[in-house]
Coordinates of C-alpha atoms and ligand atoms in Angstrom, one line a residue:
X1 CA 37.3 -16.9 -0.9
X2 CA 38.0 -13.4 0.1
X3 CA 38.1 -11.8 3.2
X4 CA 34.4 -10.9 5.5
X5 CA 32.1 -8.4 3.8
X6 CA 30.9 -6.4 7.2
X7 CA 27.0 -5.8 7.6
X8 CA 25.5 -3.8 9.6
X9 CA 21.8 -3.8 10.2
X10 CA 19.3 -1.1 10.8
X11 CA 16.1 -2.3 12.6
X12 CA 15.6 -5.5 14.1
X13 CA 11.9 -5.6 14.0
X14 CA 9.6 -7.7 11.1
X15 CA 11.8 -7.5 8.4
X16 CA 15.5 -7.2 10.2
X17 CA 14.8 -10.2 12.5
X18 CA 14.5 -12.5 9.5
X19 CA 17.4 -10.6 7.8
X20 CA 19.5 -11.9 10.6
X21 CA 17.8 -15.3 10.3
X22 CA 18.8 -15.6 6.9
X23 CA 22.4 -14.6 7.1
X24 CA 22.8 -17.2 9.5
X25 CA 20.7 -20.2 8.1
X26 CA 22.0 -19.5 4.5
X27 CA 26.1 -18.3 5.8
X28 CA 27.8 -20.8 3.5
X29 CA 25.5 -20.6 0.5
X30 CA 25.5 -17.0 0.5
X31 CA 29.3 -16.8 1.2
X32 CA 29.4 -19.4 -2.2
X33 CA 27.2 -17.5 -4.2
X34 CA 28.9 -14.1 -3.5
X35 CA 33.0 -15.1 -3.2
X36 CA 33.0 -14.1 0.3
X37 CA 31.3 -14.6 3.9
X38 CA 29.0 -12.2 5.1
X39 CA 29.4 -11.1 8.9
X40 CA 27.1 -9.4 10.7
X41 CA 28.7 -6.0 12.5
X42 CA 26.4 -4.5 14.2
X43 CA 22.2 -4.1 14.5
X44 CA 20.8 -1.2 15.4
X45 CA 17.4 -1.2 17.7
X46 CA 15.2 1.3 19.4
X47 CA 15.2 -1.0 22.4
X48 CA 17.8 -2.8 23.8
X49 CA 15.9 -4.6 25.7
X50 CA 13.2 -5.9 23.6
X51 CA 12.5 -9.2 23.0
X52 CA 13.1 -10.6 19.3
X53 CA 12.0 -13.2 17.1
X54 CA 15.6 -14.9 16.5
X55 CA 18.1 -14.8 18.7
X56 CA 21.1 -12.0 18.4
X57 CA 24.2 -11.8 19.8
X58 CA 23.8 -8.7 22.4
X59 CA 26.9 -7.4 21.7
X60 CA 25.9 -6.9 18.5
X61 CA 23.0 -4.7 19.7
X62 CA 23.2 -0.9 20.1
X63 CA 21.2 2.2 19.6
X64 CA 24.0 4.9 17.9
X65 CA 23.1 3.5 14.8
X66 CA 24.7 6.8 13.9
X67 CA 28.0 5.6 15.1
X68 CA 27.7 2.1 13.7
X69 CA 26.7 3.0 9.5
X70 CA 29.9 5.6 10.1
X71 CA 32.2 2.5 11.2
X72 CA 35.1 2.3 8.9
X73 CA 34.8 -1.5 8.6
X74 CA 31.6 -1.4 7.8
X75 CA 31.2 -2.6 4.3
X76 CA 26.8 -2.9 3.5
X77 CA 24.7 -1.4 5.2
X78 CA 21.0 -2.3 5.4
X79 CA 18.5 -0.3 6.3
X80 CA 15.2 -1.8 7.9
X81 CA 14.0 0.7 10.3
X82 CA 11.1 2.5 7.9
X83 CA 10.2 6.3 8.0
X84 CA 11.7 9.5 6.9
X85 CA 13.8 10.1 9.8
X86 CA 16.6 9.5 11.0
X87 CA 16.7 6.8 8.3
X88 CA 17.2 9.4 5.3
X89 CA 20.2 10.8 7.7
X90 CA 21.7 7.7 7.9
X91 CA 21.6 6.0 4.9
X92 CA 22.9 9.1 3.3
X93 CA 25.9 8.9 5.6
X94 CA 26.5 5.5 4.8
X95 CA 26.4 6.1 0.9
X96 CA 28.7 9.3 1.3
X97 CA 31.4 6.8 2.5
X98 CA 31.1 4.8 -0.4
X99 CA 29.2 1.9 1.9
X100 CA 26.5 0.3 -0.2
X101 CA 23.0 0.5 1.0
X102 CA 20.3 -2.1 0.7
X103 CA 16.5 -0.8 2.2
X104 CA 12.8 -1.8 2.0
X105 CA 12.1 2.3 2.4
X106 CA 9.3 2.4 -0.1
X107 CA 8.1 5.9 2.0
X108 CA 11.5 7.5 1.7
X109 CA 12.4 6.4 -1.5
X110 CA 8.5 7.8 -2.7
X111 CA 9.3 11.0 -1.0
X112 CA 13.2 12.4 -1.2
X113 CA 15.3 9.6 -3.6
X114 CA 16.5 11.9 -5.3
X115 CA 18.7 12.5 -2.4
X116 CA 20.0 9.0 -1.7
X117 CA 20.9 8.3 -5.3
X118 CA 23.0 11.1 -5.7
X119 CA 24.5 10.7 -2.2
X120 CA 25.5 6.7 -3.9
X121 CA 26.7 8.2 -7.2
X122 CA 28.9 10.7 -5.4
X123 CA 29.9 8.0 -2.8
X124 CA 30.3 5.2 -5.5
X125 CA 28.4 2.7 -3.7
X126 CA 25.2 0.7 -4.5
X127 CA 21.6 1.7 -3.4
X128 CA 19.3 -1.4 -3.9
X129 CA 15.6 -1.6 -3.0
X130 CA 13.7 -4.4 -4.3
X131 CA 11.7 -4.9 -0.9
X132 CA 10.4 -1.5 -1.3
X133 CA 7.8 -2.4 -4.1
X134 CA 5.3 -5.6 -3.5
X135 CA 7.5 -7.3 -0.5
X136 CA 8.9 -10.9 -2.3
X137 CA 8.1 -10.0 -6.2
X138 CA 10.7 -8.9 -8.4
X139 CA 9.7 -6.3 -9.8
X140 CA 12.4 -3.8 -9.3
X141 CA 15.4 -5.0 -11.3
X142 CA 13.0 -6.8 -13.9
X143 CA 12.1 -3.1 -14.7
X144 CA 15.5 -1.6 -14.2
X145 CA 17.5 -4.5 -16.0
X146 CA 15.8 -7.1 -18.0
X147 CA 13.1 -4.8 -19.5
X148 CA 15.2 -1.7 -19.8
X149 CA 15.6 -2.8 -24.0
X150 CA 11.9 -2.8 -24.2
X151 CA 9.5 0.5 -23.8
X152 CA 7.1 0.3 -21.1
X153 CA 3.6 1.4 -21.9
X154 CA 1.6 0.7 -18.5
X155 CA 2.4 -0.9 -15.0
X156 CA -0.7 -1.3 -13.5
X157 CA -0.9 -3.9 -10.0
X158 CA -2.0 -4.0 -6.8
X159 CA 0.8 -2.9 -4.4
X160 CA -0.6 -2.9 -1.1
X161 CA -1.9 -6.3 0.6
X162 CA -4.2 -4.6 3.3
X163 CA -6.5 -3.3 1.0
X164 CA -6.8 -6.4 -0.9
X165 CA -7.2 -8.1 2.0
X166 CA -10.1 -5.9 2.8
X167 CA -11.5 -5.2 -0.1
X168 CA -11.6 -9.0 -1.2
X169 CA -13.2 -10.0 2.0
X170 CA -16.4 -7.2 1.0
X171 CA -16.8 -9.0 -1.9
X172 CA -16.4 -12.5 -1.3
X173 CA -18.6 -12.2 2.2
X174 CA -20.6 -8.9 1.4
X175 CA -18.6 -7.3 4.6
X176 CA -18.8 -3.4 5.3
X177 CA -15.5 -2.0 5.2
X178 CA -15.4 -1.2 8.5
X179 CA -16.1 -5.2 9.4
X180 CA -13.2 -6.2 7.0
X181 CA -11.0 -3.6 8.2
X182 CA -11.6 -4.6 11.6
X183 CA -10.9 -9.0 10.3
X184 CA -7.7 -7.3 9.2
X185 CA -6.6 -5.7 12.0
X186 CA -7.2 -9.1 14.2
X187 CA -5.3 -11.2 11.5
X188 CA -2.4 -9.1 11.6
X189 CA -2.7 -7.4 8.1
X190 CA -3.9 -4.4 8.9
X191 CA -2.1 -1.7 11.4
X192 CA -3.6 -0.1 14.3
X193 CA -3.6 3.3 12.6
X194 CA -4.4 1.5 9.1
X195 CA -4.0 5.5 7.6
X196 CA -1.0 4.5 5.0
X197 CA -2.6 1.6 3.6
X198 CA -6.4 2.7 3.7
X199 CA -6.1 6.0 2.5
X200 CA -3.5 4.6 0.1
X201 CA -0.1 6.5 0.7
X202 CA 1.7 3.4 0.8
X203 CA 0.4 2.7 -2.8
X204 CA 1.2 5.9 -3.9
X205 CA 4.8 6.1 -2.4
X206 CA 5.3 2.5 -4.1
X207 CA 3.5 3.9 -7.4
X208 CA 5.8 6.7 -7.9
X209 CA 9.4 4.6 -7.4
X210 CA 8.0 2.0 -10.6
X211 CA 6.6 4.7 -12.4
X212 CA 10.2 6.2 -12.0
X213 CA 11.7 2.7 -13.2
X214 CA 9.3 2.0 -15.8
X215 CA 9.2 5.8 -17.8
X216 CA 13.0 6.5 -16.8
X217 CA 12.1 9.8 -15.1
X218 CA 11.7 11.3 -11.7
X219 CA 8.4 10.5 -9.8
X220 CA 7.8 11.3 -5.9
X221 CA 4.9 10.5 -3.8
X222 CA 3.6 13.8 -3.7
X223 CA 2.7 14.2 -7.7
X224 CA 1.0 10.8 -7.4
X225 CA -2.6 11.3 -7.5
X226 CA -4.0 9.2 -4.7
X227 CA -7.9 8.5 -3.6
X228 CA -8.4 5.8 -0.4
X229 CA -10.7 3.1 -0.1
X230 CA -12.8 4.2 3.2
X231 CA -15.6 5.2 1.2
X232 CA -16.3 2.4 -0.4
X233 CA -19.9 0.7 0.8
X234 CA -20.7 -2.7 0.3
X235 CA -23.6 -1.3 -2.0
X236 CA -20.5 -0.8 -4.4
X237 CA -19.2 -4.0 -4.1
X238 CA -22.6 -5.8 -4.2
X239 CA -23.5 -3.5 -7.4
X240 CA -20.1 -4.2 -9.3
X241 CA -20.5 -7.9 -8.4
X242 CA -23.6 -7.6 -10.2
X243 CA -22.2 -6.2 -13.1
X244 CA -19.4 -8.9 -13.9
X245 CA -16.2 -6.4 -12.1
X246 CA -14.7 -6.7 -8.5
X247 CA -12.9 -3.3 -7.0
X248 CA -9.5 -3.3 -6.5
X249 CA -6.8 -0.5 -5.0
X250 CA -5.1 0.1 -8.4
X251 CA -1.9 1.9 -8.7
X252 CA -1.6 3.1 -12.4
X253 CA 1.5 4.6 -14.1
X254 CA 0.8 5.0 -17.7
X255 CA 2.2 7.0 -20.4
X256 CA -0.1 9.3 -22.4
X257 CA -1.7 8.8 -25.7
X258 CA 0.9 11.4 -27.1
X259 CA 3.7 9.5 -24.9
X260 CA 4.8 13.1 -23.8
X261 CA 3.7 12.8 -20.2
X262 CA 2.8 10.4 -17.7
X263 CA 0.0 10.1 -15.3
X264 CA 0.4 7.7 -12.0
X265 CA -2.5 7.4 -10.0
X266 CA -3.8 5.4 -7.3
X267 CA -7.5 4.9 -6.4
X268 CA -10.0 2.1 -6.4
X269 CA -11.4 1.2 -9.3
X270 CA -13.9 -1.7 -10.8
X271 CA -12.3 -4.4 -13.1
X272 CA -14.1 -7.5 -15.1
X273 CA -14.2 -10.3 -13.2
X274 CA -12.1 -12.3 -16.0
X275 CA -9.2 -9.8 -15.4
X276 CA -6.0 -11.6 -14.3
X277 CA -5.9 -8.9 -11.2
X278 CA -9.3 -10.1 -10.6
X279 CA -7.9 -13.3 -9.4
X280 CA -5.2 -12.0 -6.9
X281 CA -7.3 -12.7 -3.3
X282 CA -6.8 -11.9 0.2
X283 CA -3.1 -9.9 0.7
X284 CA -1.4 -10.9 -2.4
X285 CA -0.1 -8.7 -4.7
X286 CA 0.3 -8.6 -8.4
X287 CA 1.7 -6.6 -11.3
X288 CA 1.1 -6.2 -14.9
X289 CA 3.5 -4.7 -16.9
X290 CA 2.8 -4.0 -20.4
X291 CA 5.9 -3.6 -22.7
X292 CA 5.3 -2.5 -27.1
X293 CA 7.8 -5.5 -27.5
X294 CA 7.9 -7.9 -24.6
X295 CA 3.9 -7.2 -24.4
X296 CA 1.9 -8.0 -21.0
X297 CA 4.0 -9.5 -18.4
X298 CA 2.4 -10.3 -14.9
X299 CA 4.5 -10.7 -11.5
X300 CA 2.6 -12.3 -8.5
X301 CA 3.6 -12.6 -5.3
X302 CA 3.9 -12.0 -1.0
X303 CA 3.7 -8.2 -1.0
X304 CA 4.9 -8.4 2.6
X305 CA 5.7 -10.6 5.5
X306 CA 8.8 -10.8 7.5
X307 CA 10.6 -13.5 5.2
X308 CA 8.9 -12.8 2.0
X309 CA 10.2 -9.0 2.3
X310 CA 13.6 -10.7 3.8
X311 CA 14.0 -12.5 0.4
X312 CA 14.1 -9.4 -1.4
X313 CA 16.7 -7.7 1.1
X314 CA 18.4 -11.0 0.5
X315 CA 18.7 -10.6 -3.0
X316 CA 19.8 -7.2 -3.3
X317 CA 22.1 -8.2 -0.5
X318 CA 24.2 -10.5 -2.6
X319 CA 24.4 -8.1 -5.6
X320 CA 26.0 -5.5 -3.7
X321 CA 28.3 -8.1 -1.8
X322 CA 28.9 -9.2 -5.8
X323 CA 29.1 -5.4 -6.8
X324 CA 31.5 -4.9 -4.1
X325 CA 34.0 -7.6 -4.7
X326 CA 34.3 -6.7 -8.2
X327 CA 34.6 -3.4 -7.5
X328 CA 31.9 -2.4 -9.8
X329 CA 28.4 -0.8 -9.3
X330 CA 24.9 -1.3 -10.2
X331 CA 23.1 0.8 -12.3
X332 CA 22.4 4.2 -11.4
X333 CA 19.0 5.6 -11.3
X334 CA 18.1 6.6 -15.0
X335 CA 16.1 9.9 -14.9
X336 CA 17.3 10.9 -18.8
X337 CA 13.4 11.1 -20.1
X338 CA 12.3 14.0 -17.6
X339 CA 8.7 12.8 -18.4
X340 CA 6.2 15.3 -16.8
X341 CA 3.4 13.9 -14.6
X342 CA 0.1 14.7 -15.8
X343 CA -2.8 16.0 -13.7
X344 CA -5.5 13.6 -13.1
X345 CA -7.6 15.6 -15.3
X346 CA -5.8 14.6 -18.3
X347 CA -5.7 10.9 -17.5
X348 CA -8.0 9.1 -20.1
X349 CA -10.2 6.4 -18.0
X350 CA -13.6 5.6 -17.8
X351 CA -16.6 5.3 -15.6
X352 CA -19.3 3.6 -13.7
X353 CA -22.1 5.7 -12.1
X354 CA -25.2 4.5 -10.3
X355 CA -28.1 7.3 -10.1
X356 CA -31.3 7.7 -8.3
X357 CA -33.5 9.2 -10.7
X358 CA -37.0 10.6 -10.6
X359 CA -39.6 7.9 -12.4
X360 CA -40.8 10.3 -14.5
X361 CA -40.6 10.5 -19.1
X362 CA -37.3 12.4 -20.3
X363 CA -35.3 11.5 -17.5
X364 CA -33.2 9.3 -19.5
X365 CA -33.2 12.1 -23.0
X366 CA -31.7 14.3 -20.0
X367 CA -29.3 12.4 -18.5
X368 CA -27.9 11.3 -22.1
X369 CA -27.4 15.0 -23.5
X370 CA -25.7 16.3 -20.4
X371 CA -23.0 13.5 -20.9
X372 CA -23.3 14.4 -24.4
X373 CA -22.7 18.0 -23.6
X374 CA -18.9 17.2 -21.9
X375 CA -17.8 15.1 -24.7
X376 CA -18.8 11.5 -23.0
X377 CA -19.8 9.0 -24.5
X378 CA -22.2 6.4 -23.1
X379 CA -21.0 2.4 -23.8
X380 CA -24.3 0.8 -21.7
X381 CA -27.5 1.9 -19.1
X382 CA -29.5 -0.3 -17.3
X383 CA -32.3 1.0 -15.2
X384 CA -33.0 -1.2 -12.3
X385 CA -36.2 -0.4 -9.7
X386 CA -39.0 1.9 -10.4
X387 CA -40.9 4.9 -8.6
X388 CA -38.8 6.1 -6.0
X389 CA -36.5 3.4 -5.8
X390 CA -35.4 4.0 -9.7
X391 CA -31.8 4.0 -10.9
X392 CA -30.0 4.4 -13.8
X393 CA -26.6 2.3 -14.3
X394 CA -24.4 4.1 -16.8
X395 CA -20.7 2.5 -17.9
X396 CA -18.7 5.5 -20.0
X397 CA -16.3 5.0 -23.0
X398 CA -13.0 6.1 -22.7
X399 CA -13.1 10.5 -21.7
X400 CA -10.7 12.6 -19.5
X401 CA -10.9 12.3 -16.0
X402 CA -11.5 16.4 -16.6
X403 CA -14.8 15.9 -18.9
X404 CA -15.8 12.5 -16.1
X405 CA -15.9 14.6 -12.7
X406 CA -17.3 17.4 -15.0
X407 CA -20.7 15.0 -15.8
X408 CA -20.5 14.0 -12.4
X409 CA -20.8 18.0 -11.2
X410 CA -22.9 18.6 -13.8
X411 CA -25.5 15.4 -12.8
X412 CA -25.8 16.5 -9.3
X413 CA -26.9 20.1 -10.6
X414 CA -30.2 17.7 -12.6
X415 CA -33.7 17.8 -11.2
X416 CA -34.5 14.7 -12.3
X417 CA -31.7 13.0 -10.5
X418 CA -32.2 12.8 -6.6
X419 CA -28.4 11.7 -5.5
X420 CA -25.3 10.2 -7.8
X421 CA -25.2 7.2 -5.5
X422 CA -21.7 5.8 -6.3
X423 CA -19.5 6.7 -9.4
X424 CA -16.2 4.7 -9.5
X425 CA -13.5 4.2 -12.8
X426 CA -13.3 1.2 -14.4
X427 CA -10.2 -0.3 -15.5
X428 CA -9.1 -3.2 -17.6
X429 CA -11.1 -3.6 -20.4
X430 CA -10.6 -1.6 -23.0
Ligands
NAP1 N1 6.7 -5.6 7.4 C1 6.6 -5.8 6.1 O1 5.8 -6.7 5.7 C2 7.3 -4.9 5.1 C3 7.1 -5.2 3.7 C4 7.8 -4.4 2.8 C5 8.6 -3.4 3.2 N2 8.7 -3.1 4.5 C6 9.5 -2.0 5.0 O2 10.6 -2.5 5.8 C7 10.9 -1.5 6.8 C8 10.8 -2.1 8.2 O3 9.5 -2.6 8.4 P1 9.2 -3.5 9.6 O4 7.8 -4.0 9.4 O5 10.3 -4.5 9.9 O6 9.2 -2.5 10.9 P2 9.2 -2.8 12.4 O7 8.8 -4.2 12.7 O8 8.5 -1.7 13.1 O9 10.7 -2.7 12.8 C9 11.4 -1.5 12.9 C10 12.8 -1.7 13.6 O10 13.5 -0.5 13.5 C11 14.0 -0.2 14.8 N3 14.1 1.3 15.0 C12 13.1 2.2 14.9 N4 13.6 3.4 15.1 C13 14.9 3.3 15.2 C14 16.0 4.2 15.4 N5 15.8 5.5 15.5 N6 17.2 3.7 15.5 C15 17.5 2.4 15.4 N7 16.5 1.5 15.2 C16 15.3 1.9 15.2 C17 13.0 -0.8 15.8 O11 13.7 -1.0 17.0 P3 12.9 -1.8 18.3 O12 12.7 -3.2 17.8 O13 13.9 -1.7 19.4 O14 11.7 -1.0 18.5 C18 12.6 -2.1 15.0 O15 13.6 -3.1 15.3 C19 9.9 -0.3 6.6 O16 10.6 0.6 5.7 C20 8.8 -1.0 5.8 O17 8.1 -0.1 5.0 C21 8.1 -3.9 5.5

C-alpha cells in the first residue's frame, strides 16, 4: 500500500457533507480499490460555525480555502462549493500545481472550461467531472472513453430534475405551473429562486459540456440556445395529453444534416407518449445517446441528491487517486473537430400549433398556403370546437426553426386567425 493521498475539500454543504461521509464509511475499500488510503486534509466552509449533516473533525474546518488548495501536501482537490467565483480561482490554482481536481461545477465548466483544462494540461494534473452532468448517471466518461471509437449523432435527455418534477406533476394531476412549482419548492426540489432550473440555464450549462464530449469541440453555455418552461399553461399540457405526447425540458445537441455544424438547444418540447423519455417521472433524469455504430443507448438515473451526486465525485475520485499513483493522466479535453454551433434558425425540428380561428369558409385554404408559402409542410389538422370557440391543431413535418417562427409571424399577421394560442416543437418521432 502506498503512502496517504491528501484531500482536501471545497464545500461542506449537500454534496461535500456526503463526500466526507463516504471517504469515511468506504476508507478501506477505497484505499483497496485505489493502492493507497485516502486522508482527508482540510474542508473548506463559508461558516465555521454551521451545523452539518455528518460530523467533521473541526480542525479540519477553515475558510482560506485559498491557503488550503495551495498546501504543498495537498495531493486532490475537490471542489463542491458551485458558482463562478472564487471557485474558478481556486481550482485553477490547484491544477497550476499539478494537484488534480475533481468538481460537480456544471455552471463553471458551461461557462469558462476552457480555462481549467488548460490550467490541468499545463499543470499535469487530472480535471474530472462526472457529477456535473445528471448528478449519479455516467454519462461523462461513457462519452469521453467507451464511446469515443463510435461517432455520436444526437444526445438528447432530460438533465435537470426540477423541471421534470414540475412538469410531470402538470400532467399527471393537470396542475398550473405555478402550483407544481410551488409542490416543488415544499418537497425540496425546487430552489427558492428556482431561476437556473426554470428558465433552464442549468440545462443549458449541462447541454453545452456533453455537446463538447459528444462532437469533440468547444461548446459554452452562452452559444446554447435556451427557452424556459414558465410559460407553459396547463392548456398545453392538457392539449398534448390529448394528442398522444407529454412536454418535457429537452436539451438537444445534434449534428447537422451536412455534419458540418452542430446545434445544442434547450427548450420544452412535446414527445409521443411511447417515447422512452416519456417514461422518466418526477426528478429523474435520462439520456439518449445515439451513436452510427453503437446505435441508441439510454442512461437513467438520480440527476441530483446529496449521495447520488456524491457517487459521481466518488468515482472520479478514485481515478485520479489511480491516475496519480501511476503517475499518469486522464484524457485531456479533445476539442480537434472545432465544430461550429449553429443558430437555432438552422436547427431542423418540427411543430405543434393550436389556433383560434374565425368559423368562417377558406379559413383552412388560408392557413395551408401561408405554411405552404415558407416551405412547411403540414403532416396532420384537426379542428376541434366551432363558432367562436374554433381551432385548428396543426403538427408540421420536419422545416428549419428559421421557416417555423417565420409561419408562426406570418399566422399572427392572418385575419382569419384570432390568436396562435400555443405553438411548441415536437421531438422524438421522426
Ligand atoms: N445538490 C445537488 O443535488 C447537486 C447535483 C449535481 C451537482 N451539484 C453541484 O455541486 C456543487 C455543490 O452543490 P451543493 O448543493 O452541495 O451546494 P451547497 O449545499 O450550497 O453547499 C455549498 C458549500 O460551499 C461552501 N462555500 C460557499 N462559498 C464558499 C467559499 N467562498 N469558500 C469556502 N466554502 C464556500 C458552503 O459553506 P457553508 O456550508 O459554510 O455555507 C457550503 O458548504 C455545485 O456546483 C452544484 O451545481 C449539486
Amino acid at each position: 500500500m502506498s503512502k496517504p493521498l491528501k484531500v482536501a475539500l471545497l464545500g461542506c454543504g449537500v454534496v461535500g457533507s456526503q463526500v466526507i461521509r463516504l471517504i469515511h464509511e468506504q476508507g478501506a475499500d477505497l484505499a483497496a480499490r485505489i493502492g493507497a488510503p485516502l486522508e482527508l486534509a482540510g474542508v473548506a466552509v463559508r461558516r465555521l460555525g454551521r451545523k452539518r449533516d455528518v460530523e467533521v473533525d473541526p480542525a479540519l474546518l477553515t475558510t482560506d480555502a485559498e491557503s488550503l488548495v495551495t498546501r504543498d501536501d495537498i495531493d486532490i482537490v475537490i471542489e463542491v462549493i458551485g458558482g463562478i467565483e472564487p471557485a474558478r480561482t481556486l481550482i485553477t490554482a490547484a491544477l497550476s500545481r499539478g494537484k488534480s481536481v475533481v468538481t460537480a461545477n456544471k455552471a463553471l465548466l458551461g461557462e469558462d472550461g476552457a480555462t481549467l483544462h488548460e490550467a490541468a494540461r499545463t499543470g499535469h494534473g487530472d480535471l474530472y467531472f462526472e457529477a456535473s452532468v445528471a448528478g449519479a448517471i455516467p454519462l461523462l466518461r461513457p462519452l469521453r472513453e467507451s464511446l469515443v471509437g463510435d461517432h455520436v449523432n444526437r444526445v438528447l435527455g432530460i438533465v435537470n430534475g426540477t423541471t421534470n418534477y414540475i412538469l410531470d406533476k402538470m400532467d399527471s394531476t393537470g396542475a398550473s405551473f405555478t402550483d407544481a412549482l410551488e409542490e416543488a419548492q415544499t418537497l425540496g426540489y425546487a430552489e427558492a429562486d428556482p431561476t437556473a432550473d426554470v428558465e433552464g440555464f442549468d440545462a443549458a450549462a449541462k447541454a453545452a459540456i456533453l455537446a463538447g464530449h459528444a462532437f469533440h469541440s468547444r461548446v459554452t453555455a452562452e452559444q446554447v440556445h435556451r427557452e424556459g418552461i414558465t410559460e407553459i399553461t396547463a392548456t398545453d399540457v392538457a392539449s398534448a395529453k390529448e394528442m398522444g405526447y407529454v412536454i418535457k425540458l429537452l436539451a438537444i445537441c445534434a449534428r447537422s444534416d451536412d455534419g458540418r455544424s452542430i446545434g445544442v438547444r434547450v427548450h420544452p418540447a412535446m414527445i409521443p407518449r411511447t417515447h422512452p423519455l416519456a417514461g422518466v417521472r418526477e426528478a429523474y433524469n435520462a439520456v439518449f445517446v445515439e451513436a452510427e455504430s453503437a446505435g441508441e443507448l439510454m442512461f437513467y438515473g438520480k440527476g441530483a441528491g446529496g449521495a447520488p451526486t456524491a457517487s459521481a465525485v466518488l468515482g472520479d475520485l478514485v481515478a485520479v487517486a489511480r491516475n496519480r499513483l501511476a503517475g499518469t493522466r486522464g484524457p485531456d479535453e479533445s476539442t480537434y473537430a472545432s465544430l461550429k454551433v449553429h443558430p437555432i434558425g438552422e436547427t431542423v425540428t418540427r411543430c405543434h400549433v393550436a389556433l383560434d380561428v374565425a368559423d368562417k369558409p377558406g379559413v383552412l385554404a388560408t392557413v395551408a398556403e401561408l405554411f405552404a408559402k415558407h416551405d412547411v409542410s403540414i403532416q396532420t389538422v384537426r379542428q376541434e370546437g366551432h363558432g367562436d370557440d374554433a381551432q385548428l391543431v396543426i403538427v408540421t413535418h420536419r422545416a428549419t426553426d428559421a421557416d417555423l417562427t417565420a409561419t408562426m409571424e406570418g399566422l399572427r399577421e392572418l385575419d382569419v386567425v384570432r390568436a396562435v394560442a400555443s405553438v411548441m416543437r415536437v421531438e422524438g418521432d421522426e
